[in-house]
XYZ file of C-alpha atoms in Angstrom:
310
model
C -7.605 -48.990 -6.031
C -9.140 -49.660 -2.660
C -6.625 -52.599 -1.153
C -9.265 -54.834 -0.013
C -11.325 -56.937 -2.845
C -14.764 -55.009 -1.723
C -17.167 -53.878 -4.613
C -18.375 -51.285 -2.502
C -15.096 -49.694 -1.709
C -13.664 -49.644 -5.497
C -17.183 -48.581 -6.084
C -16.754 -44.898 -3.776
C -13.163 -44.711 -5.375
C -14.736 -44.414 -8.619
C -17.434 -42.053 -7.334
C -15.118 -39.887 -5.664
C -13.065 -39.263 -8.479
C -15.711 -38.399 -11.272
C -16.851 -35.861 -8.494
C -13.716 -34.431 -8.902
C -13.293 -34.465 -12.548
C -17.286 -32.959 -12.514
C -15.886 -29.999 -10.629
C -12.516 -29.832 -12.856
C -14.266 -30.417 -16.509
C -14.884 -26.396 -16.815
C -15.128 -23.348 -15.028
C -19.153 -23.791 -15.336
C -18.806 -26.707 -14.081
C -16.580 -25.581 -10.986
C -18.770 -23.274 -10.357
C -22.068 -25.109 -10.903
C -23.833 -27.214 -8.188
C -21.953 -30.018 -6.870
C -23.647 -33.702 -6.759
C -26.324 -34.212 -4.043
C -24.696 -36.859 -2.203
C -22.209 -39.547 -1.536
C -18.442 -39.787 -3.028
C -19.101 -37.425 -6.066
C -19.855 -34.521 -3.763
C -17.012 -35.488 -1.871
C -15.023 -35.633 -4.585
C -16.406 -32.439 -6.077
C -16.365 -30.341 -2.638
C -12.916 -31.477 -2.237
C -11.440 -30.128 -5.237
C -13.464 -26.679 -5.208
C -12.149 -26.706 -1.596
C -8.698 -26.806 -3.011
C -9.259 -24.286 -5.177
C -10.591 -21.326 -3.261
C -8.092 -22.480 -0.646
C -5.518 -21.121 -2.939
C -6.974 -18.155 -3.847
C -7.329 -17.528 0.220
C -3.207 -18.121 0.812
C -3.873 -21.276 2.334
C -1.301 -23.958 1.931
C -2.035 -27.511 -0.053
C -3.327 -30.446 1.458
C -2.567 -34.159 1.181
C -6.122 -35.083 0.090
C -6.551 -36.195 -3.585
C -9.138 -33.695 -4.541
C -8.165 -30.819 -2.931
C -4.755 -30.585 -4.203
C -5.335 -31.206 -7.808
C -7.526 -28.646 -7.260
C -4.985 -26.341 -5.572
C -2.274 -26.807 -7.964
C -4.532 -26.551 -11.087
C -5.732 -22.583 -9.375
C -2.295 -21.845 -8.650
C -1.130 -22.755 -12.233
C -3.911 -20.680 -13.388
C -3.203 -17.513 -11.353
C 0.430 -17.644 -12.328
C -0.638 -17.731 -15.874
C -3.670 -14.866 -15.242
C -0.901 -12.323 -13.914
C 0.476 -12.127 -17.196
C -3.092 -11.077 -18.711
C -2.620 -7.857 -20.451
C -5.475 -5.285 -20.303
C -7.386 -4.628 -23.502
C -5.886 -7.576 -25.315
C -8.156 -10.794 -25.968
C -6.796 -13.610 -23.594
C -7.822 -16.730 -22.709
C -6.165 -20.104 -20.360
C -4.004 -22.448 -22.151
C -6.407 -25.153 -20.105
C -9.925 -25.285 -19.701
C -9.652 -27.125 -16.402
C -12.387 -25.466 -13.824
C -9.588 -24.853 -10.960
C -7.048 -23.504 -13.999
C -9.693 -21.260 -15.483
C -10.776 -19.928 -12.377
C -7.359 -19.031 -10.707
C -6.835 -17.247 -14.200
C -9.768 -15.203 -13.779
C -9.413 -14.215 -10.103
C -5.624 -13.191 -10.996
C -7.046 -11.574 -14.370
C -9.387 -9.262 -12.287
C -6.030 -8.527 -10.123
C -4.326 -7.421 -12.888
C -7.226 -5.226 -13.898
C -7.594 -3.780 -10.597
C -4.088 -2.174 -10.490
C -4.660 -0.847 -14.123
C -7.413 1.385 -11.897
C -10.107 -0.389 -14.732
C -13.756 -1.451 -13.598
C -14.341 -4.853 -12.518
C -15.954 -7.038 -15.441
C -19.299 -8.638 -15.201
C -21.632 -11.636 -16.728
C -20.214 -14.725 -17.635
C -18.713 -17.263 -15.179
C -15.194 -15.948 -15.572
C -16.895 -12.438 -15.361
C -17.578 -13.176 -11.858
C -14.613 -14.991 -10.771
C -12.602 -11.421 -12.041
C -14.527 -9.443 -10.054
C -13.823 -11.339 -7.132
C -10.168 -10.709 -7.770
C -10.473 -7.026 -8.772
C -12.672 -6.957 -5.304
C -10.300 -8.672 -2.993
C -7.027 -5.849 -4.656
C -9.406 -3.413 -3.954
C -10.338 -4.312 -0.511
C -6.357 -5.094 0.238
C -5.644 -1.470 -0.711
C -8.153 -0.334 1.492
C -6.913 -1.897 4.881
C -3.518 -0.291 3.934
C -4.799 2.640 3.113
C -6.694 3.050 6.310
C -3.902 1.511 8.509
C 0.081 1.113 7.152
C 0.545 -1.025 10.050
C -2.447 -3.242 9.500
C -1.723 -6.944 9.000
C -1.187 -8.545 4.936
C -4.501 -10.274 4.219
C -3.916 -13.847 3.751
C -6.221 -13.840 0.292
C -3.768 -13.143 -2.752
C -5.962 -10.205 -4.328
C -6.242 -8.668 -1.118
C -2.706 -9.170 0.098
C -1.424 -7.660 -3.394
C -3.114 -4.727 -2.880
C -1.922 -4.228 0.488
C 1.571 -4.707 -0.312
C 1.445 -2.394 -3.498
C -0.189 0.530 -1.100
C 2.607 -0.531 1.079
C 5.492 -0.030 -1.802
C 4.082 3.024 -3.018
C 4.450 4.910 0.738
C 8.303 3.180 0.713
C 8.678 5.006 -2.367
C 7.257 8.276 -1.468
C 9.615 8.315 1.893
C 12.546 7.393 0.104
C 12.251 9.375 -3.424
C 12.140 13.068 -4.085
C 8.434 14.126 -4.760
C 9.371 14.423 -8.759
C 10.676 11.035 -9.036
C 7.449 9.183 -9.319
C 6.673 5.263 -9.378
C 6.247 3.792 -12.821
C 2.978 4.188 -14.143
C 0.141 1.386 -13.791
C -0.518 0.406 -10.753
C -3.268 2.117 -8.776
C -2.314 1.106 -5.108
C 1.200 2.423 -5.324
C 0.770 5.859 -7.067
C -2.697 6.205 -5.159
C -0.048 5.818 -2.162
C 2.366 8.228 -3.573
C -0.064 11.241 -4.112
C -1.646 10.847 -1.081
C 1.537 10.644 0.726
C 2.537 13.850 -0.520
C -1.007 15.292 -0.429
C -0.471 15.338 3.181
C 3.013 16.763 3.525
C 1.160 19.829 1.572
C -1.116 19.977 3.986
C 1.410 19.883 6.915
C 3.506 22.790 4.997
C 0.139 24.862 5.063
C -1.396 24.165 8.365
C -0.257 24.315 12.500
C 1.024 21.453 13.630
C -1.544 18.783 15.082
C -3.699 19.853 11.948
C -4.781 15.952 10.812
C -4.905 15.803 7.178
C -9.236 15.633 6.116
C -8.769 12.866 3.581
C -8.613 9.704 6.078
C -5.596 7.866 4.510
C -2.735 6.677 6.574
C -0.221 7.415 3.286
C -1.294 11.219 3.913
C -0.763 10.839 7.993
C 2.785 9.469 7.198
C 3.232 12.233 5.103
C 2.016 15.234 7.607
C 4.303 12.876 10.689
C 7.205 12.581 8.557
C 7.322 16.879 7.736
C 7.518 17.679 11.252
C 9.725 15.077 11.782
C 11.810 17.126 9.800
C 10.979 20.340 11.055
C 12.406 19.169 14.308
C 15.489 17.734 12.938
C 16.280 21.402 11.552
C 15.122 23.195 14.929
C 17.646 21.332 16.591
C 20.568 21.033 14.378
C 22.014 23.338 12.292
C 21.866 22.715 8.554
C 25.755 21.880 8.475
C 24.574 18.746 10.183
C 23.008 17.192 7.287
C 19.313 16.492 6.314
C 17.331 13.974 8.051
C 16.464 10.465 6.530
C 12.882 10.660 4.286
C 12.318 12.556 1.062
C 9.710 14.397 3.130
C 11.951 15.263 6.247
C 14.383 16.218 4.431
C 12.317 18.597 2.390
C 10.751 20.043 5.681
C 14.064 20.362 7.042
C 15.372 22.242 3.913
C 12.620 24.644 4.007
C 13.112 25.524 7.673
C 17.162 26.224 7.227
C 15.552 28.306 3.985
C 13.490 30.728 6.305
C 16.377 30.543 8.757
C 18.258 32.726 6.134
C 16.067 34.277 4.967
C 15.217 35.881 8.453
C 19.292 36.401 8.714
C 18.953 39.157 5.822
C 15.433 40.512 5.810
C 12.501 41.705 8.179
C 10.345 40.535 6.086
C 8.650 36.971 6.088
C 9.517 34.792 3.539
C 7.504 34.244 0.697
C 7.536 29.954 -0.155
C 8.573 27.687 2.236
C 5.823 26.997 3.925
C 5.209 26.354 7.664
C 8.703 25.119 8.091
C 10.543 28.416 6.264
C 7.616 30.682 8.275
C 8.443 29.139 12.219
C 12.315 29.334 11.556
C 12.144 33.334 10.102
C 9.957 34.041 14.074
C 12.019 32.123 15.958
C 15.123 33.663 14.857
C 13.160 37.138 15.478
C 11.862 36.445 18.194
C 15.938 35.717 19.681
C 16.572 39.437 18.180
C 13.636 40.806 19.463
C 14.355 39.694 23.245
C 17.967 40.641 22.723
C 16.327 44.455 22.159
C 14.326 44.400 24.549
C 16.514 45.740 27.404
C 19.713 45.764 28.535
C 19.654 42.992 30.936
C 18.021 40.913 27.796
C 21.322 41.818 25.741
C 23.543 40.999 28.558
C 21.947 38.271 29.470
C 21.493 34.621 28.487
C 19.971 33.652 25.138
C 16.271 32.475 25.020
C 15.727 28.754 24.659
C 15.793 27.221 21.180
C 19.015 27.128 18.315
C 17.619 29.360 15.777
C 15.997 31.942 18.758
C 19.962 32.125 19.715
C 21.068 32.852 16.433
C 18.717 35.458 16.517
C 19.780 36.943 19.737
C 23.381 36.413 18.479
C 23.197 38.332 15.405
C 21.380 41.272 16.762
């Protein structure tokens, strides 16, 4: 109660509450128009406030409204991340902040099953948000691994599960794949390795076509081990990353390979293909002349071996 014996006062305590129990009766409700004026759309902006403020990563307030409405959406979301696509669901509590955080985190969940965003009814529409902002979370990573977390939880969920799938692409043989069901990270996995394909087919400086920053890490992180193995012999070890250490593998391959035949290896791929020339290209100055034989090798390890072995 309002400490001073003042009708008027007690009066907009009253008011501002039943605005905030308008806005917390349902998800309709919440989502409804607020009163026109006065304490009840004080009341009732306050707690919506709370709620989206939530949703948006924001922390809790000490204002009345707005954190009963906070705390009721983050109850909710918890709760939502345990919905379970294709079974019938719904909130333990019909509050309008509850309901709603369930549905935002419900479209979340649906959005990393890779299913379509849900429309119609009021909670239709709060999913879709949530679907939307995982969507749109994914996409920032997508374009830019070095792009800031949103501060929205759908969004920032996304971007961290883009995020994990690239970690687990750099750090995992191509065959061991992530668990199944989540779109960000194995969208980030395949595209990851989509572009160390590309780098094993193409020159280097040949930017993967497909736009995603997964399939640039992947095309960076081959040559990275390209250059490990045209420096260092393979008795030196294997670079760290799944994909440099594949690149690197393939080089020492056609590095062999060019030890025992004329012929240019079949496989491989750019890495195996610029190791077999380079070590020709050491025998091929080495025959060249006499003053090439007796001379110094040409620059570059595997060119030396070359030279060497002729």
């Amino acid at each position: 109660a309002f400490p001073r014996p003042s009708a008027a006062a007690t009066a907009g305590v009253a008011e501002y509450w039943e605005g905030v129990d308008t806005a917390a009766a349902s998800l309709d409700a919440l989502e409804g128009t607020a009163p026109a004026a006065g304490a009840k759309q004080v009341g009732f902006s306050s707690y919506r406030e709370g709620v989206l403020a939530h949703r948006a990563g924001q922390p809790d307030q000490p204002k009345a409204g707005f954190s009963k409405g906070w705390t009721a959406c983050k109850a909710g979301i918890a709760e939502g991340m345990t919905y379970v696509v294709g079974k019938a669901s719904a909130p333990s509590s019909n509050e309008g902040g509850y309901v709603n955080g369930y549905s935002y985190a419900a479209g979340m969940v649906l959005a990393k099953a890779n299913q379509g965003a849900p429309s119609g009814k009021a909670h239709d529409t709060v999913a879709a948000q949530g679907h939307g902002a995982y969507h749109a979370g994914m996409q920032a990573a997508q374009g830019n691994l070095g792009s800031v977390a949103p501060g929205e939880l759908g969004s920032a969920s996304g971007h961290a599960d883009f995020l994990a799938g690239v970690a687990h692409a750099r750090s995992n043989p191509r065959g061991t794949h992530p668990a199944p069901g989540n779109l960000a990270v194995t969208t980030a996995f395949t595209e990851y390795w989509q572009g160390v394909d590309h780098a094993a087919a193409n020159p280097r400086g040949t930017a993967h076509p497909g736009g995603s920053d997964a399939a640039a890490a992947g095309v960076g992180d081959y040559w990275v081990g390209v250059d490990h193995a045209i420096a260092n012999a393979q008795a030196m070890g294997p670079p760290v990353g799944s994909a440099a250490a594949e690149s690197a593998t393939a080089y020492w391959q056609g590095e062999a390979h060019a030890d025992t035949s004329n012929l240019p290896p079949v496989g491989g791929g750019t890495a195996a293909t610029l190791a077999f020339n380079a070590f020709w290209a050491g025998a091929v100055h080495a025959a060249a002349s006499w003053a090439n034989l007796t001379g110094q090798a040409p620059p570059g390890r595997v060119q030396a071996v070359g030279f060497r072995a002729y």
